[in-house]
Coordinates of N, CA and C in Angstrom, one line a residue:
Q1 N 65.1 71.3 98.2 CA 65.2 70.1 98.0 C 65.5 70.5 96.1
V2 N 66.9 70.3 95.7 CA 67.3 70.2 94.4 C 66.4 68.4 93.8
Q3 N 66.1 68.7 92.5 CA 65.4 67.8 91.6 C 66.1 68.1 90.2
L4 N 66.4 66.7 89.8 CA 67.4 66.8 88.4 C 66.5 65.6 87.8
V5 N 66.2 66.2 86.3 CA 65.4 65.2 85.6 C 66.3 65.3 84.4
E6 N 67.1 63.9 83.6 CA 67.3 64.2 82.6 C 66.5 63.6 81.4
S7 N 67.0 64.2 80.2 CA 66.2 63.5 78.9 C 67.5 63.4 77.9
G8 N 66.9 62.6 76.6 CA 67.6 62.7 75.6 C 68.5 61.5 75.4
G9 N 68.3 60.7 75.8 CA 69.0 59.9 75.7 C 68.2 58.7 74.3
G10 N 68.7 57.5 74.1 CA 68.1 56.9 73.2 C 69.3 55.7 72.4
S11 N 69.3 54.9 71.8 CA 69.8 54.0 70.8 C 70.2 55.0 69.8
V12 N 71.4 54.6 69.1 CA 72.4 55.4 67.8 C 73.5 54.6 67.9
Q13 N 73.6 54.8 66.2 CA 74.9 53.9 65.8 C 76.3 54.8 66.0
A14 N 77.2 54.0 65.9 CA 78.5 54.3 66.2 C 78.8 55.7 65.1
G15 N 79.4 56.4 65.6 CA 79.8 57.9 65.0 C 78.5 58.6 65.1
G16 N 77.1 58.5 65.8 CA 76.2 59.2 65.7 C 76.3 60.4 66.9
S17 N 75.3 61.3 66.8 CA 75.2 62.0 68.3 C 74.3 62.4 68.9
L18 N 74.3 62.4 70.4 CA 73.2 62.9 70.9 C 73.2 64.1 71.8
R19 N 72.2 64.6 72.4 CA 72.2 65.4 73.2 C 71.2 65.2 74.6
L20 N 72.2 65.2 75.8 CA 71.2 65.4 76.7 C 71.0 66.2 77.5
S21 N 69.9 66.4 78.2 CA 69.4 67.4 78.6 C 69.5 67.1 80.5
C22 N 69.5 68.1 81.6 CA 69.0 68.1 82.7 C 68.7 69.0 83.4
A23 N 67.5 69.0 84.0 CA 66.7 69.7 84.3 C 66.4 70.5 85.9
A24 N 66.8 71.0 85.9 CA 67.2 71.5 87.7 C 66.1 72.3 88.3
S25 N 66.0 72.1 89.3 CA 65.0 72.9 90.1 C 65.1 72.6 91.5
G26 N 64.7 73.9 92.3 CA 64.6 73.3 93.6 C 66.1 74.0 94.3
Y27 N 66.8 74.7 93.7 CA 68.0 75.2 94.1 C 68.1 75.2 95.8
T28 N 69.4 74.7 96.0 CA 69.8 75.2 97.7 C 70.9 76.0 97.8
Y29 N 71.8 75.7 96.8 CA 73.1 76.3 97.4 C 73.3 77.5 96.2
R30 N 74.0 78.5 97.0 CA 73.9 79.4 96.6 C 74.8 79.5 94.7
N31 N 75.9 78.9 94.7 CA 76.5 78.4 93.4 C 76.6 77.1 92.8
Y32 N 76.7 76.4 91.9 CA 76.3 75.2 91.8 C 77.8 74.8 90.7
C33 N 78.6 73.5 91.3 CA 78.8 72.5 90.2 C 78.0 71.4 89.4
M34 N 77.9 71.4 88.6 CA 77.2 70.5 87.5 C 77.9 69.8 87.1
G35 N 77.6 67.9 87.3 CA 78.1 67.1 86.2 C 77.6 66.1 85.6
W36 N 78.2 65.4 84.9 CA 77.4 63.9 83.9 C 78.6 63.0 84.6
F37 N 77.7 62.0 84.8 CA 78.5 60.8 85.3 C 77.7 59.7 84.1
R38 N 78.4 58.8 84.5 CA 77.9 57.1 83.5 C 78.2 56.2 84.5
Q39 N 77.2 54.8 84.2 CA 77.3 53.5 84.8 C 76.9 52.8 83.9
A40 N 77.7 51.9 83.3 CA 77.5 50.8 82.3 C 77.8 49.4 83.1
P41 N 76.6 48.8 82.5 CA 76.4 47.2 83.5 C 77.8 47.0 83.8
G42 N 77.8 46.2 84.6 CA 78.8 45.3 85.6 C 80.4 46.4 85.4
K43 N 80.1 47.7 85.6 CA 81.5 48.6 85.2 C 80.6 49.8 86.4
E44 N 82.0 50.3 86.6 CA 81.8 51.4 88.1 C 81.1 52.8 87.7
R45 N 80.9 53.5 88.3 CA 80.4 54.4 88.1 C 81.3 55.4 87.8
E46 N 81.4 56.2 86.4 CA 82.2 57.3 86.3 C 81.9 58.8 85.9
G47 N 83.1 59.4 86.4 CA 82.9 61.1 85.8 C 83.0 61.2 84.4
V48 N 82.0 62.1 83.8 CA 82.1 62.2 82.2 C 82.5 63.7 82.1
A49 N 82.0 64.9 82.5 CA 82.2 65.8 82.1 C 81.4 66.6 83.3
A50 N 82.0 68.3 83.7 CA 81.3 68.9 85.1 C 82.2 70.3 84.5
I51 N 80.9 71.3 85.3 CA 81.1 72.2 85.0 C 81.1 73.3 86.3
D52 N 81.8 73.8 86.8 CA 82.1 74.5 87.9 C 81.3 76.0 87.6
S53 N 81.1 76.7 89.0 CA 80.5 78.0 89.0 C 80.9 78.9 88.3
D54 N 82.4 78.8 88.2 CA 82.9 79.9 87.3 C 83.0 79.7 85.9
G55 N 82.2 78.7 85.5 CA 82.5 78.2 83.9 C 83.7 77.4 83.8
S56 N 84.3 77.0 84.4 CA 85.4 76.0 83.9 C 84.5 74.6 84.1
T57 N 85.6 73.5 82.7 CA 84.8 72.5 82.7 C 85.9 71.6 82.5
S58 N 85.5 70.5 82.5 CA 86.7 69.2 82.9 C 85.7 68.2 82.5
Y59 N 86.9 67.5 81.4 CA 85.8 66.0 80.9 C 87.1 64.9 81.3
A60 N 86.4 63.7 81.2 CA 87.1 62.3 81.2 C 87.5 62.4 79.7
D61 N 89.3 61.7 79.9 CA 90.0 61.3 78.5 C 89.4 60.9 77.7
S62 N 88.4 59.8 78.2 CA 88.1 59.2 76.6 C 86.9 59.9 76.3
V63 N 86.2 60.9 76.8 CA 85.6 61.7 75.9 C 86.0 63.0 75.5
K64 N 87.2 63.5 75.7 CA 87.6 64.6 75.3 C 87.6 64.8 73.5
G65 N 87.4 65.8 73.6 CA 87.0 66.4 71.9 C 85.9 65.7 71.4
R66 N 85.3 64.9 72.2 CA 83.8 64.5 71.6 C 82.7 64.5 72.6
F67 N 83.1 65.3 73.5 CA 81.8 65.7 74.1 C 81.6 66.9 74.8
T68 N 80.8 67.6 74.8 CA 80.6 69.1 75.4 C 79.8 69.3 76.8
I69 N 79.9 69.9 77.3 CA 79.3 70.0 78.8 C 78.6 71.6 78.6
S70 N 77.8 72.0 79.0 CA 77.4 73.6 78.5 C 76.0 73.7 79.7
Q71 N 75.6 74.7 79.9 CA 74.1 75.2 81.0 C 74.0 76.4 80.5
D72 N 72.3 76.4 80.3 CA 72.0 77.5 80.2 C 71.1 77.8 81.5
N73 N 71.6 79.0 82.4 CA 71.1 79.4 83.6 C 69.7 80.2 83.5
A74 N 69.3 80.8 82.1 CA 68.0 81.2 82.3 C 67.2 79.9 82.4
K75 N 67.6 78.6 81.9 CA 66.7 78.0 81.6 C 67.0 76.5 82.9
N76 N 67.9 77.0 83.6 CA 68.2 76.5 84.6 C 68.2 74.8 83.7
T77 N 69.3 74.5 83.0 CA 69.3 73.1 82.3 C 71.0 73.1 81.8
L78 N 71.0 71.6 82.3 CA 72.5 71.2 81.9 C 72.6 70.6 80.8
Y79 N 73.4 70.8 79.8 CA 73.5 69.6 78.7 C 74.4 69.1 78.7
L80 N 74.4 68.1 77.4 CA 75.7 67.3 77.0 C 75.7 66.9 76.1
Q81 N 76.6 67.6 74.9 CA 76.3 67.1 73.5 C 77.7 66.3 73.4
M82 N 77.0 64.9 72.8 CA 77.7 63.7 72.5 C 77.9 63.7 71.1
N83 N 79.3 63.9 70.2 CA 79.3 63.5 69.0 C 80.2 62.3 69.3
S84 N 79.9 61.7 67.6 CA 81.0 60.6 67.3 C 81.2 59.5 68.5
L85 N 79.8 59.2 68.6 CA 79.8 58.1 69.7 C 80.1 56.9 69.4
K86 N 80.6 56.1 70.8 CA 81.5 54.7 70.3 C 80.6 53.7 71.1
P87 N 80.4 52.5 70.7 CA 79.8 51.7 71.4 C 80.2 51.7 72.7
E88 N 81.3 51.8 73.3 CA 82.1 52.0 74.4 C 81.1 53.3 75.6
D89 N 80.5 53.8 74.7 CA 80.0 55.0 75.3 C 78.6 54.4 76.2
T90 N 78.1 53.4 75.8 CA 76.6 52.9 75.8 C 76.9 52.7 77.7
A91 N 75.6 53.2 78.3 CA 75.8 53.4 80.1 C 74.5 54.1 80.3
M92 N 74.1 54.2 81.4 CA 73.5 55.2 81.8 C 73.9 56.6 82.4
Y93 N 73.4 57.3 81.9 CA 73.9 58.6 81.7 C 73.1 59.5 83.2
Y94 N 73.6 60.1 84.2 CA 73.0 60.8 85.4 C 74.0 62.1 85.3
C95 N 73.1 62.9 85.8 CA 73.1 64.4 86.0 C 73.3 64.5 87.3
A96 N 74.5 65.5 88.0 CA 74.6 65.4 89.6 C 74.7 66.9 89.7
A97 N 74.8 67.3 90.8 CA 74.9 68.8 91.3 C 75.2 69.0 92.5
G98 N 76.0 69.6 92.7 CA 76.6 69.9 94.4 C 77.0 71.5 94.4
P99 N 77.5 72.2 95.5 CA 78.3 73.3 95.6 C 79.1 73.5 95.0
G100 N 79.4 75.1 94.6 CA 80.0 75.4 93.2 C 80.9 76.4 94.5
Y101 N 82.5 76.3 93.8 CA 83.4 76.9 94.8 C 84.2 77.5 93.5
G102 N 84.0 77.1 92.3 CA 84.9 77.8 91.4 C 86.0 76.7 91.0
S103 N 86.2 76.1 90.2 CA 87.3 75.6 89.3 C 87.9 74.6 91.1
S104 N 86.9 73.9 91.5 CA 87.4 73.1 92.7 C 87.5 71.6 92.1
W105 N 88.2 71.1 93.2 CA 89.2 70.0 93.1 C 88.0 69.1 92.9
Y106 N 87.1 69.1 93.7 CA 85.8 67.8 93.8 C 85.1 68.1 92.4
C107 N 85.0 69.1 92.0 CA 83.9 69.4 90.9 C 85.0 68.8 89.5
R108 N 86.2 69.2 89.3 CA 86.7 68.6 88.3 C 87.4 67.4 88.2
T109 N 87.3 67.0 89.9 CA 87.9 65.0 89.4 C 86.6 64.6 89.8
F110 N 85.6 64.9 89.6 CA 84.0 64.2 89.5 C 83.9 63.0 90.8
Q111 N 84.1 64.0 92.1 CA 84.3 63.2 93.2 C 82.8 62.9 93.3
L112 N 81.9 61.9 93.1 CA 80.5 62.3 92.9 C 79.8 62.0 94.6
H113 N 80.5 61.3 95.2 CA 79.9 61.3 96.7 C 80.0 62.8 97.2
L114 N 80.4 63.5 96.7 CA 80.4 65.0 97.4 C 79.4 65.8 96.5
F115 N 78.9 65.2 95.6 CA 77.9 65.9 94.9 C 76.7 65.7 95.9
G116 N 75.6 66.8 95.9 CA 74.6 66.6 96.9 C 73.1 66.1 96.4
Y117 N 73.4 66.3 95.3 CA 72.1 65.4 94.3 C 72.3 64.9 93.3
R118 N 71.6 63.7 92.9 CA 71.6 63.3 91.2 C 70.1 62.8 90.9
G119 N 70.3 63.2 89.2 CA 69.0 62.4 88.8 C 68.8 60.9 88.5
Q120 N 67.4 60.5 88.1 CA 67.8 59.1 87.7 C 68.1 58.8 86.9
G121 N 68.5 59.7 85.7 CA 69.6 58.7 84.6 C 68.7 58.6 83.4
T122 N 69.5 58.6 81.9 CA 68.7 58.3 80.9 C 69.7 57.5 80.0
Q123 N 69.5 55.8 79.7 CA 69.9 55.5 78.7 C 70.4 55.7 77.8
V124 N 71.8 55.3 77.3 CA 72.3 55.8 76.1 C 72.5 54.3 75.6
T125 N 72.5 54.1 73.9 CA 73.3 52.7 73.7 C 73.7 53.2 72.1
V126 N 74.9 52.7 72.2 CA 75.2 52.9 70.9 C 75.8 51.5 70.1
S127 N 75.0 51.5 69.0 CA 75.5 50.0 68.0 C 76.7 50.4 67.2
S128 N 77.4 49.3 67.2 CA 78.5 49.1 66.4 C 77.8 48.9 64.7

């Protein structure tokens, strides 16, 4: 059973930065696709960034050039560096894990329903 625990959320002013972390344990799959999703009140959940087992990454258009996804395999930790934050980035951020096939369609297009595991989330609030 994979467990994912997010941390690093908080309140920041527009233009500021935050780094989210997702500590993973209890691996089930041989290889993984890891992703970050977010959901704001009254809005649908959306994919933010993902990294597949071959290291390929993908980003939502709204965060390209501002957010960077990375992972430290030795620490079993996924990161999301968020720079130049905007009020519209305010949301609950979740990490998710699924089987990794390398540059897979489901991973790069953020098909959350195909990820097997999801964390509880960490809140990010950006004020103007």
